[in-house]
Coordinates of N, CA and C and ligand atoms in Angstrom, one line a residue:
M266 N 0.9 -0.4 13.1 CA 0.9 0.0 11.2 C 1.7 -1.0 10.7
K267 N 0.9 -1.6 10.0 CA 1.3 -2.4 8.8 C 2.4 -1.4 8.0
F268 N 3.5 -2.0 7.3 CA 4.4 -1.2 6.2 C 4.0 -2.2 5.0
F269 N 3.8 -1.5 4.1 CA 4.0 -1.7 2.7 C 4.6 -1.1 1.6
I270 N 5.6 -1.9 0.8 CA 6.2 -1.1 -0.2 C 5.6 -0.5 -1.4
D271 N 5.4 0.5 -1.9 CA 5.0 1.0 -3.0 C 5.6 0.9 -4.4
T272 N 5.9 -0.3 -5.0 CA 6.8 -0.3 -5.8 C 6.5 -1.8 -6.8
A273 N 6.8 -1.9 -7.9 CA 7.1 -3.6 -8.8 C 8.2 -3.8 -8.8
N274 N 9.4 -2.8 -8.1 CA 11.0 -3.4 -8.2 C 11.1 -4.5 -7.5
L275 N 11.8 -5.8 -7.8 CA 11.9 -6.8 -6.9 C 12.6 -6.7 -6.3
D276 N 14.1 -5.9 -6.6 CA 15.7 -5.7 -5.9 C 14.9 -4.7 -4.5
Q277 N 14.0 -3.8 -4.6 CA 13.5 -2.9 -3.7 C 12.8 -3.6 -2.8
I278 N 11.8 -4.7 -3.3 CA 10.9 -5.6 -2.6 C 11.6 -6.4 -1.7
R279 N 12.4 -7.2 -2.1 CA 13.9 -7.9 -1.5 C 14.8 -7.2 -0.5
E280 N 14.7 -6.0 -0.6 CA 15.6 -5.1 0.4 C 14.7 -4.8 1.8
A281 N 13.4 -4.7 1.4 CA 12.8 -4.5 2.4 C 12.2 -5.6 3.5
Q282 N 12.1 -6.9 2.4 CA 11.7 -7.9 3.0 C 12.9 -8.3 3.9
D283 N 14.5 -8.3 3.5 CA 15.3 -8.5 4.2 C 15.5 -7.9 5.6
M284 N 14.9 -6.4 5.7 CA 15.0 -6.0 6.7 C 14.1 -6.4 7.9
G285 N 13.1 -7.3 7.4 CA 12.0 -7.8 8.2 C 11.3 -7.1 9.0
I286 N 11.0 -6.1 7.9 CA 9.8 -5.0 8.6 C 8.5 -4.7 7.4
L287 N 8.8 -5.8 6.4 CA 7.7 -5.6 5.2 C 6.5 -6.5 5.7
D288 N 5.4 -5.7 5.4 CA 3.8 -6.2 5.3 C 3.3 -6.7 4.2
G289 N 3.8 -6.2 3.4 CA 2.9 -6.4 2.1 C 3.7 -5.4 0.9
V290 N 2.9 -5.6 -0.4 CA 3.6 -4.7 -1.5 C 2.1 -4.3 -2.2
T291 N 2.2 -3.2 -2.6 CA 1.2 -2.5 -3.6 C 1.7 -2.0 -4.8
T292 N 1.0 -2.4 -5.8 CA 1.6 -2.0 -7.0 C 0.4 -1.0 -7.8
N293 N 0.6 -0.7 -9.0 CA 0.0 -0.1 -9.8 C 0.3 0.1 -11.4
P294 N -0.6 0.3 -12.2 CA -0.1 0.2 -13.7 C 0.9 0.7 -13.9
S295 N 1.2 2.5 -13.4 CA 2.1 3.1 -13.3 C 3.1 2.5 -13.0
L296 N 3.3 1.8 -12.0 CA 4.9 1.1 -11.2 C 4.9 0.0 -11.9
M297 N 4.5 -0.5 -12.4 CA 4.6 -1.8 -13.4 C 5.2 -1.3 -14.7
A298 N 4.9 -0.4 -15.4 CA 5.4 0.3 -16.5 C 6.7 1.0 -16.2
K299 N 6.9 1.6 -15.2 CA 8.1 2.1 -14.7 C 9.2 1.0 -14.7
E300 N 8.8 -0.4 -14.5 CA 10.0 -1.5 -14.4 C 10.0 -2.2 -15.7
G301 N 9.1 -1.5 -16.6 CA 9.3 -2.0 -18.1 C 8.4 -3.5 -18.3
I302 N 7.8 -3.9 -17.4 CA 6.5 -5.1 -17.3 C 5.5 -4.5 -18.4
S303 N 5.5 -5.5 -19.3 CA 4.3 -5.2 -20.2 C 3.9 -6.4 -20.7
G304 N 2.4 -6.4 -21.6 CA 1.9 -7.6 -22.1 C 1.3 -8.7 -20.9
E305 N 0.1 -9.1 -21.0 CA -0.7 -9.6 -19.9 C 0.1 -10.7 -19.0
Q306 N 0.7 -11.9 -19.8 CA 1.3 -12.6 -19.0 C 2.6 -12.6 -18.4
N307 N 3.5 -11.5 -18.7 CA 4.4 -10.8 -18.5 C 3.9 -10.1 -16.9
I308 N 3.0 -9.4 -16.8 CA 2.5 -8.9 -15.7 C 2.1 -10.0 -14.7
L309 N 1.1 -10.8 -15.1 CA 0.5 -12.0 -14.3 C 2.1 -12.5 -13.7
N310 N 2.9 -13.0 -14.5 CA 4.3 -13.6 -14.1 C 4.8 -12.5 -12.5
H311 N 5.0 -11.2 -12.9 CA 5.5 -10.6 -12.4 C 5.0 -10.5 -10.6
Y312 N 3.1 -10.4 -11.0 CA 2.6 -10.4 -9.5 C 3.2 -11.7 -8.8
V313 N 3.3 -12.9 -9.5 CA 3.9 -14.1 -8.9 C 5.1 -14.1 -8.2
D314 N 5.9 -13.5 -9.0 CA 7.1 -13.3 -8.3 C 7.4 -12.6 -7.1
I315 N 6.7 -11.3 -7.1 CA 6.4 -10.6 -5.9 C 5.6 -11.2 -4.8
C316 N 4.7 -12.2 -4.9 CA 4.3 -13.0 -4.0 C 5.4 -13.6 -3.5
N317 N 5.9 -14.2 -4.5 CA 7.0 -15.3 -3.7 C 8.3 -14.7 -3.2
I318 N 8.2 -13.5 -2.9 CA 9.1 -13.0 -2.1 C 8.8 -12.4 -0.6
V319 N 7.7 -11.7 -0.6 CA 6.7 -11.0 0.4 C 5.9 -12.1 1.2
D320 N 6.0 -12.0 2.3 CA 5.0 -13.0 3.0 C 3.8 -12.2 3.6
G321 N 3.0 -11.4 2.8 CA 2.0 -10.9 3.1 C 1.2 -10.2 1.8
D322 N 0.3 -9.1 2.2 CA -0.9 -8.9 1.0 C 0.2 -8.0 -0.2
V323 N -0.4 -8.5 -1.5 CA 0.2 -7.7 -2.7 C -1.2 -7.3 -3.5
S324 N -0.8 -6.1 -3.8 CA -2.2 -5.3 -4.5 C -1.7 -5.6 -5.9
A325 N -2.8 -5.9 -6.8 CA -2.8 -6.0 -8.2 C -4.0 -5.5 -8.5
E326 N -3.5 -4.5 -9.4 CA -4.7 -3.6 -10.1 C -5.4 -4.2 -11.4
V327 N -6.5 -3.7 -11.1 CA -7.5 -4.2 -12.6 C -7.2 -3.0 -13.4
I328 N -7.1 -3.1 -15.1 CA -7.5 -1.6 -15.9 C -8.9 -1.7 -16.3
S329 N -9.4 -2.8 -16.2 CA -10.9 -2.5 -16.5 C -11.6 -1.2 -15.9
T330 N -12.4 -0.6 -16.4 CA -13.1 0.1 -16.1 C -15.1 -0.4 -16.1
E331 N -15.2 -1.1 -16.5 CA -16.4 -1.9 -16.8 C -16.5 -2.9 -15.7
Y332 N -17.9 -3.0 -15.2 CA -18.2 -4.1 -14.0 C -17.7 -5.2 -14.5
N333 N -18.4 -6.1 -15.5 CA -18.1 -7.1 -16.2 C -16.8 -7.6 -16.3
D334 N -16.3 -6.6 -17.0 CA -14.8 -6.8 -17.4 C -13.9 -7.1 -16.1
M335 N -14.2 -5.9 -14.9 CA -13.7 -5.7 -13.6 C -13.8 -7.1 -13.1
I336 N -14.9 -7.7 -13.0 CA -14.9 -9.2 -12.3 C -13.7 -10.3 -13.0
Q337 N -14.1 -10.3 -14.0 CA -13.2 -11.1 -14.8 C -11.8 -11.1 -14.7
E338 N -11.3 -9.9 -14.6 CA -9.8 -9.7 -14.3 C -9.6 -9.8 -12.9
G339 N -10.8 -9.1 -12.0 CA -10.1 -9.5 -10.8 C -9.8 -10.9 -10.3
E340 N -10.9 -11.7 -11.2 CA -11.0 -13.3 -10.6 C -9.7 -13.8 -10.8
K341 N -9.3 -13.5 -12.0 CA -8.4 -14.0 -12.8 C -6.7 -13.7 -12.1
L342 N -6.6 -12.4 -11.5 CA -5.9 -12.0 -10.9 C -6.0 -12.7 -9.2
A343 N -7.1 -12.8 -8.7 CA -6.9 -13.6 -7.6 C -6.7 -14.5 -7.1
Q344 N -6.9 -15.5 -8.5 CA -6.3 -16.8 -8.6 C -4.8 -17.0 -8.7
L345 N -4.1 -16.1 -8.8 CA -2.5 -16.2 -9.3 C -2.1 -16.7 -8.0
H346 N -2.6 -16.1 -7.0 CA -1.6 -16.7 -5.4 C -2.5 -16.0 -4.3
E347 N -2.8 -16.9 -3.5 CA -3.2 -16.4 -2.0 C -3.5 -15.3 -1.5
N348 N -2.0 -14.6 -1.8 CA -1.8 -13.1 -1.1 C -2.2 -11.9 -2.3
I349 N -2.8 -12.5 -2.9 CA -3.1 -11.4 -4.1 C -4.2 -10.7 -3.3
V350 N -4.2 -9.3 -3.6 CA -5.6 -8.3 -2.9 C -5.8 -7.8 -4.4
V351 N -7.2 -7.8 -4.6 CA -7.5 -7.2 -6.1 C -7.9 -5.7 -5.7
K352 N -7.0 -4.9 -6.7 CA -7.1 -3.2 -6.5 C -7.9 -2.9 -7.5
V353 N -8.9 -2.1 -7.2 CA -9.9 -1.6 -7.9 C -10.0 -0.1 -7.6
P354 N -10.4 0.5 -8.9 CA -10.7 2.0 -8.6 C -12.0 2.7 -8.4
M355 N -11.9 3.7 -7.5 CA -13.2 4.2 -7.1 C -14.0 5.0 -8.0
I356 N -14.8 4.1 -8.8 CA -15.7 4.4 -9.8 C -17.0 3.9 -9.5
K357 N -18.0 4.1 -9.9 CA -19.0 3.5 -9.4 C -19.0 1.9 -10.2
D358 N -18.7 1.5 -11.2 CA -18.7 0.0 -11.5 C -17.5 -0.5 -10.4
G359 N -16.6 0.1 -10.2 CA -15.5 -0.2 -9.1 C -16.4 -0.4 -7.7
V360 N -17.1 0.2 -7.3 CA -17.8 0.0 -6.2 C -18.7 -1.4 -6.0
K361 N -19.4 -1.4 -7.1 CA -20.2 -2.5 -7.7 C -19.2 -4.0 -7.8
A362 N -18.2 -3.6 -8.3 CA -17.2 -4.9 -8.3 C -16.9 -5.3 -7.0
I363 N -16.4 -4.4 -5.9 CA -15.8 -4.5 -4.8 C -17.1 -5.4 -4.0
K364 N -18.3 -5.0 -4.2 CA -19.4 -5.8 -3.2 C -19.3 -7.2 -3.7
Y365 N -19.0 -7.3 -5.0 CA -19.3 -8.9 -5.4 C -18.0 -9.5 -5.1
F366 N -16.7 -9.1 -5.3 CA -15.6 -9.7 -4.6 C -15.7 -9.7 -3.1
S367 N -16.2 -8.7 -2.5 CA -16.4 -9.3 -1.2 C -17.4 -10.4 -0.7
D368 N -18.5 -10.1 -1.5 CA -19.5 -11.6 -1.3 C -18.7 -12.8 -1.7
K369 N -17.7 -12.8 -2.5 CA -17.2 -13.9 -2.6 C -16.0 -14.3 -2.1
G370 N -15.4 -13.7 -1.2 CA -14.3 -13.6 -0.1 C -13.1 -13.4 -1.0
I371 N -13.4 -12.5 -1.9 CA -12.0 -11.9 -2.7 C -11.9 -10.8 -2.3
R372 N -10.6 -10.5 -1.5 CA -10.2 -9.4 -0.9 C -9.6 -8.1 -2.0
T373 N -10.3 -7.2 -1.4 CA -9.8 -5.7 -2.3 C -9.1 -4.6 -1.8
N374 N -8.6 -3.9 -2.4 CA -8.1 -2.3 -2.1 C -8.8 -1.3 -2.9
C375 N -9.6 -0.7 -2.5 CA -10.1 0.6 -3.3 C -9.0 1.7 -3.4
T376 N -8.9 1.8 -4.6 CA -7.6 2.9 -5.0 C -8.2 4.2 -5.6
L377 N -7.3 5.3 -5.6 CA -7.6 6.7 -6.1 C -8.7 7.2 -5.1
I378 N -8.5 7.2 -3.8 CA -9.2 7.6 -2.6 C -9.0 9.2 -2.4
F379 N -9.9 10.1 -2.9 CA -9.4 11.6 -2.7 C -10.8 12.1 -1.4
S380 N -11.6 11.4 -0.8 CA -12.5 12.0 0.0 C -13.2 10.9 0.7
V381 N -13.5 12.0 2.2 CA -14.2 10.7 2.9 C -15.6 10.1 2.5
G382 N -16.4 10.6 1.7 CA -17.5 10.1 1.0 C -17.0 8.7 0.3
Q383 N -15.9 8.8 -0.5 CA -15.4 7.8 -1.3 C -15.0 6.7 -0.4
A384 N -14.2 6.9 0.5 CA -13.9 6.0 1.7 C -15.0 5.6 2.2
L385 N -16.0 6.0 2.6 CA -17.5 5.6 2.9 C -18.1 4.7 2.3
L386 N -18.2 4.9 0.8 CA -18.8 4.2 -0.2 C -18.0 2.7 -0.2
A387 N -16.4 2.8 -0.3 CA -15.8 1.8 -0.4 C -15.8 0.6 0.9
A388 N -15.8 1.3 1.7 CA -16.4 0.8 3.2 C -17.6 -0.5 3.3
K389 N -18.6 0.6 2.9 CA -20.1 -0.1 2.7 C -19.9 -1.2 1.5
A390 N -19.3 -1.2 0.4 CA -19.4 -2.4 -0.3 C -18.2 -3.1 0.3
G391 N -17.8 -3.0 1.4 CA -16.8 -4.3 1.9 C -15.7 -4.5 1.5
A392 N -15.0 -3.5 1.0 CA -13.5 -2.9 0.4 C -12.7 -3.5 1.7
T393 N -11.5 -4.3 1.5 CA -10.7 -5.0 2.6 C -9.8 -3.9 2.9
Y394 N -9.4 -2.8 2.1 CA -8.4 -1.7 2.0 C -9.1 -0.4 1.7
V395 N -9.0 0.7 1.8 CA -9.0 1.9 1.0 C -7.6 2.4 0.9
S396 N -7.6 3.0 -0.2 CA -6.0 3.9 -0.3 C -6.3 5.2 -0.8
P397 N -6.4 6.2 0.2 CA -6.2 7.5 0.4 C -4.9 7.8 -0.2
F398 N -5.1 8.9 -0.9 CA -3.8 9.1 -1.8 C -3.0 10.5 -1.1
I399 N -2.0 10.3 -0.2 CA -1.9 11.5 0.9 C -1.0 12.6 0.1
G400 N 0.0 12.1 -0.7 CA 1.1 13.2 -1.3 C 0.4 13.8 -2.4
R401 N -0.6 13.1 -3.2 CA -1.1 13.6 -4.3 C -2.0 15.1 -3.6
L402 N -3.0 14.4 -2.6 CA -3.7 16.0 -2.0 C -2.7 17.2 -1.7
D403 N -1.7 16.4 -1.1 CA -0.5 17.8 -0.6 C -0.2 18.3 -1.8
D404 N 0.2 17.6 -3.0 CA 0.6 18.2 -4.1 C -0.2 19.2 -4.7
I405 N -1.9 19.4 -4.4 CA -2.7 20.6 -5.2 C -2.9 21.2 -3.8
S406 N -2.2 21.4 -2.7 CA -2.1 22.3 -1.6 C -3.5 21.7 -0.7
T407 N -3.8 20.6 -0.3 CA -4.9 20.1 0.4 C -4.4 19.2 1.3
D408 N -4.6 19.2 2.7 CA -3.8 18.2 3.4 C -4.4 16.7 3.4
G409 N -3.4 16.3 3.2 CA -3.7 14.6 2.4 C -3.9 14.1 4.3
L410 N -2.7 14.3 4.9 CA -3.1 13.6 6.4 C -4.7 13.9 7.1
N411 N -5.0 15.0 6.9 CA -6.2 15.6 7.3 C -7.5 14.3 6.8
L412 N -7.2 13.7 5.4 CA -8.1 13.0 5.1 C -8.2 11.8 5.9
I413 N -6.9 11.3 6.2 CA -6.7 10.1 6.9 C -7.2 10.4 8.2
D414 N -7.1 11.1 9.0 CA -8.0 11.5 10.0 C -9.4 11.4 10.2
E415 N -9.8 12.0 9.2 CA -11.4 11.9 8.9 C -11.9 10.8 8.7
I416 N -11.3 10.0 7.8 CA -11.6 8.7 7.5 C -11.5 7.4 8.7
R417 N -10.5 8.0 9.7 CA -10.4 7.2 10.8 C -11.6 7.4 11.7
T418 N -12.0 8.6 11.9 CA -13.3 9.1 12.7 C -14.2 8.4 12.4
V419 N -14.6 8.6 10.9 CA -15.7 7.8 10.3 C -16.0 6.3 10.3
Y420 N -14.8 5.5 10.0 CA -14.5 4.3 10.0 C -14.8 3.7 11.7
D421 N -14.2 4.6 12.6 CA -14.3 4.0 13.7 C -16.0 4.3 14.6
N422 N -16.3 5.5 13.9 CA -18.0 5.5 14.9 C -18.6 4.4 14.4
Y423 N -18.5 4.1 13.1 CA -19.6 2.5 12.9 C -18.7 1.4 12.8
V424 N -17.4 1.4 13.1 CA -16.7 0.0 13.5 C -16.6 -0.8 12.1
F425 N -16.3 -0.1 11.1 CA -16.0 -0.6 9.6 C -14.5 -1.7 9.8
E426 N -14.7 -2.6 9.3 CA -13.7 -3.3 9.0 C -12.4 -2.8 7.9
T427 N -12.9 -2.3 7.1 CA -11.9 -1.7 6.0 C -10.9 -1.1 6.6
Q428 N -9.3 -1.3 6.2 CA -8.5 -1.2 6.9 C -7.8 0.3 5.8
I429 N -7.6 1.3 6.4 CA -7.1 2.5 6.0 C -5.6 2.2 5.5
L430 N -5.5 2.3 4.1 CA -3.9 2.1 3.7 C -3.9 3.4 3.2
A431 N -2.7 4.1 4.2 CA -2.2 5.5 3.4 C -1.4 5.2 2.4
A432 N -1.8 5.7 1.2 CA -1.1 5.5 0.1 C -0.5 7.0 -0.6
S433 N 0.5 6.6 -1.6 CA 1.1 7.9 -2.1 C 2.2 8.9 -0.6
V434 N 2.2 7.9 -0.3 CA 3.4 8.6 1.0 C 4.7 8.8 0.4
R435 N 5.1 9.8 0.7 CA 6.5 10.3 -0.1 C 7.8 10.3 0.8
H436 N 7.6 10.8 2.0 CA 8.5 11.0 2.8 C 8.3 10.4 4.2
P437 N 9.7 10.2 5.1 CA 9.5 9.7 6.3 C 8.3 10.5 7.3
M438 N 8.1 11.8 7.6 CA 7.4 12.1 8.2 C 5.6 11.9 7.9
H439 N 5.7 11.6 6.5 CA 4.1 11.3 6.3 C 3.8 10.0 7.1
I440 N 5.2 8.9 7.0 CA 4.9 7.7 7.7 C 4.7 7.6 9.3
I441 N 5.1 8.4 9.7 CA 5.2 9.2 11.5 C 3.7 9.6 11.6
D442 N 3.1 10.5 10.8 CA 1.9 11.3 11.0 C 0.9 10.2 11.0
C443 N 1.0 9.3 10.0 CA -0.1 8.1 9.8 C -0.1 7.5 11.1
A444 N 1.0 6.9 11.2 CA 1.3 6.3 12.8 C 0.4 6.7 13.8
K445 N 0.7 8.1 13.7 CA 0.2 9.0 15.0 C -1.6 8.9 14.8
I446 N -2.1 9.0 13.7 CA -3.3 9.2 13.1 C -4.1 7.8 13.7
G447 N -3.5 6.9 13.4 CA -4.1 5.5 13.4 C -4.4 4.6 12.3
A448 N -3.5 5.1 10.9 CA -3.7 4.5 9.7 C -3.5 3.4 10.2
D449 N -4.1 2.1 9.4 CA -3.9 0.6 9.6 C -2.6 0.4 8.9
V450 N -2.6 1.0 8.0 CA -1.4 0.6 6.9 C -0.6 1.6 6.3
M451 N 0.8 1.8 5.8 CA 1.0 2.7 4.8 C 1.7 2.1 4.0
T452 N 1.7 2.7 2.6 CA 2.5 2.1 1.4 C 3.4 3.5 1.1
G453 N 4.6 3.3 0.9 CA 5.2 4.3 0.3 C 6.7 3.6 -0.3
P454 N 7.6 4.4 -0.8 CA 8.9 4.0 -1.4 C 9.8 3.6 -0.6
L455 N 11.0 2.7 -0.7 CA 11.7 2.2 0.0 C 12.3 3.4 0.7
S456 N 12.7 4.2 -0.1 CA 13.5 5.6 0.7 C 13.0 6.1 1.7
A457 N 11.3 6.6 1.4 CA 10.8 7.2 3.0 C 11.1 6.2 4.1
I458 N 10.9 4.8 3.9 CA 11.3 3.7 4.9 C 12.5 3.5 5.5
T459 N 13.6 3.7 4.7 CA 14.7 3.9 5.1 C 15.3 5.1 5.7
A460 N 14.7 5.9 5.4 CA 14.8 7.4 6.0 C 14.5 7.4 7.2
L461 N 13.6 6.5 8.0 CA 13.0 6.2 9.5 C 14.3 5.8 10.2
L462 N 15.2 5.1 9.6 CA 16.6 4.8 10.2 C 17.4 5.9 11.0
K463 N 17.6 6.7 9.9 CA 18.4 8.3 10.0 C 18.3 9.1 11.4
H464 N 19.3 9.1 12.2 CA 19.5 10.4 12.9 C 21.1 10.7 13.2
P465 N 21.2 12.0 13.2 CA 22.9 11.9 13.4 C 23.4 11.8 14.9
L466 N 22.7 11.8 16.0 CA 23.0 11.2 17.1 C 23.1 9.9 17.3
T467 N 22.5 9.4 17.0 CA 22.8 7.8 16.5 C 24.2 7.5 15.7
D468 N 24.5 7.9 14.8 CA 25.8 7.9 13.9 C 26.8 8.3 14.9
I469 N 26.7 9.5 15.5 CA 27.8 9.9 16.4 C 27.9 9.2 17.6
G470 N 27.1 8.6 18.4 CA 26.7 7.8 19.0 C 27.6 6.7 19.0
L471 N 27.0 6.0 17.9 CA 27.7 4.6 17.6 C 29.4 4.9 17.2
E472 N 29.8 6.0 16.5 CA 31.1 6.1 16.4 C 31.7 6.4 17.5
K473 N 31.3 6.9 18.6 CA 32.2 6.9 20.1 C 32.3 5.8 20.6
F474 N 30.9 4.9 20.6 CA 31.2 3.4 21.2 C 32.3 2.9 20.9
L475 N 32.2 2.8 19.4 CA 33.6 1.8 18.7 C 34.6 2.4 18.8
A476 N 34.9 3.8 18.9 CA 36.1 4.3 19.2 C 36.6 3.9 20.8
D477 N 35.6 3.9 22.0 CA 36.1 3.9 23.1 C 36.4 2.5 23.3
Y478 N 35.5 1.5 22.5 CA 35.8 0.2 22.5 C 37.4 0.0 22.2
K479 N 37.8 0.7 20.8 CA 39.1 0.2 20.3 C 40.1 1.0 21.4
S480 N 39.9 2.2 22.2 CA 41.0 2.4 22.8 C 41.3 2.0 23.9
V481 N 40.4 0.6 24.4 CA 40.9 -0.1 25.5 C 41.3 -1.5 25.1
N482 N 40.9 -1.9 23.9 CA 40.7 -3.4 23.3 C 41.9 -3.5 21.9
G483 N 42.2 -2.3 21.5 CA 43.2 -2.0 20.4 C 42.7 -2.3 19.5
Ligands
G3P669 O1 -0.1 3.9 -3.9 C1 -0.4 5.1 -4.8 C2 0.8 5.4 -5.5 O2 1.6 4.5 -6.1 C3 0.8 6.9 -5.8 O3 2.0 7.5 -5.5 O4 3.5 9.1 -5.5 O5 2.4 8.5 -7.5 O6 1.4 9.8 -5.9 P1 2.2 8.8 -6.3

């Protein structure tokens, strides 16, 4: 399973990259706003800065909701860097835009996926990735991981090449469960990724190894 980090924070992207486990980055307008990135040129520059840190796919989201505007915006984003994946919302014009981008060889990430039917439409249109938001489904007492499982079944039935990018991951168990189900990619915050490191027996064991070494070596 590929590990993407879901942030526009350059320090966090660098930290994940330095660990050697980062395969890509996802952003969205909310994450860009959280970093205080505003104005078209600043936003475009920020995407390039992210691409220069990570050697992997970087999702950059269109803010247009009308087909022609999405095409114009997406083509501009795709020209920024070879690693840019155009992120498109799951709406009717978005599906049409994904088909256009797919035919032109521009990679896409269909975002705001909350049902199997939406994931099926995105795959039919040729999306490179679909992003089911598991945390937000959990937030409304619906099983987000079950959606990943169902999409996996449907995609495997027809050998769709669209990759399942589990998004809105909130904690380490989401990551582990996504890996068990067979999501192709997960994107989450740095905190969820680094939480995978933790086990009290690792800390206790390491402390004892170091103490035993010191007891005979001074
Ligand atoms: O990748 C989608 C993600 O940014 C949404 O996460 O935590 O806002 O539901 P969250």
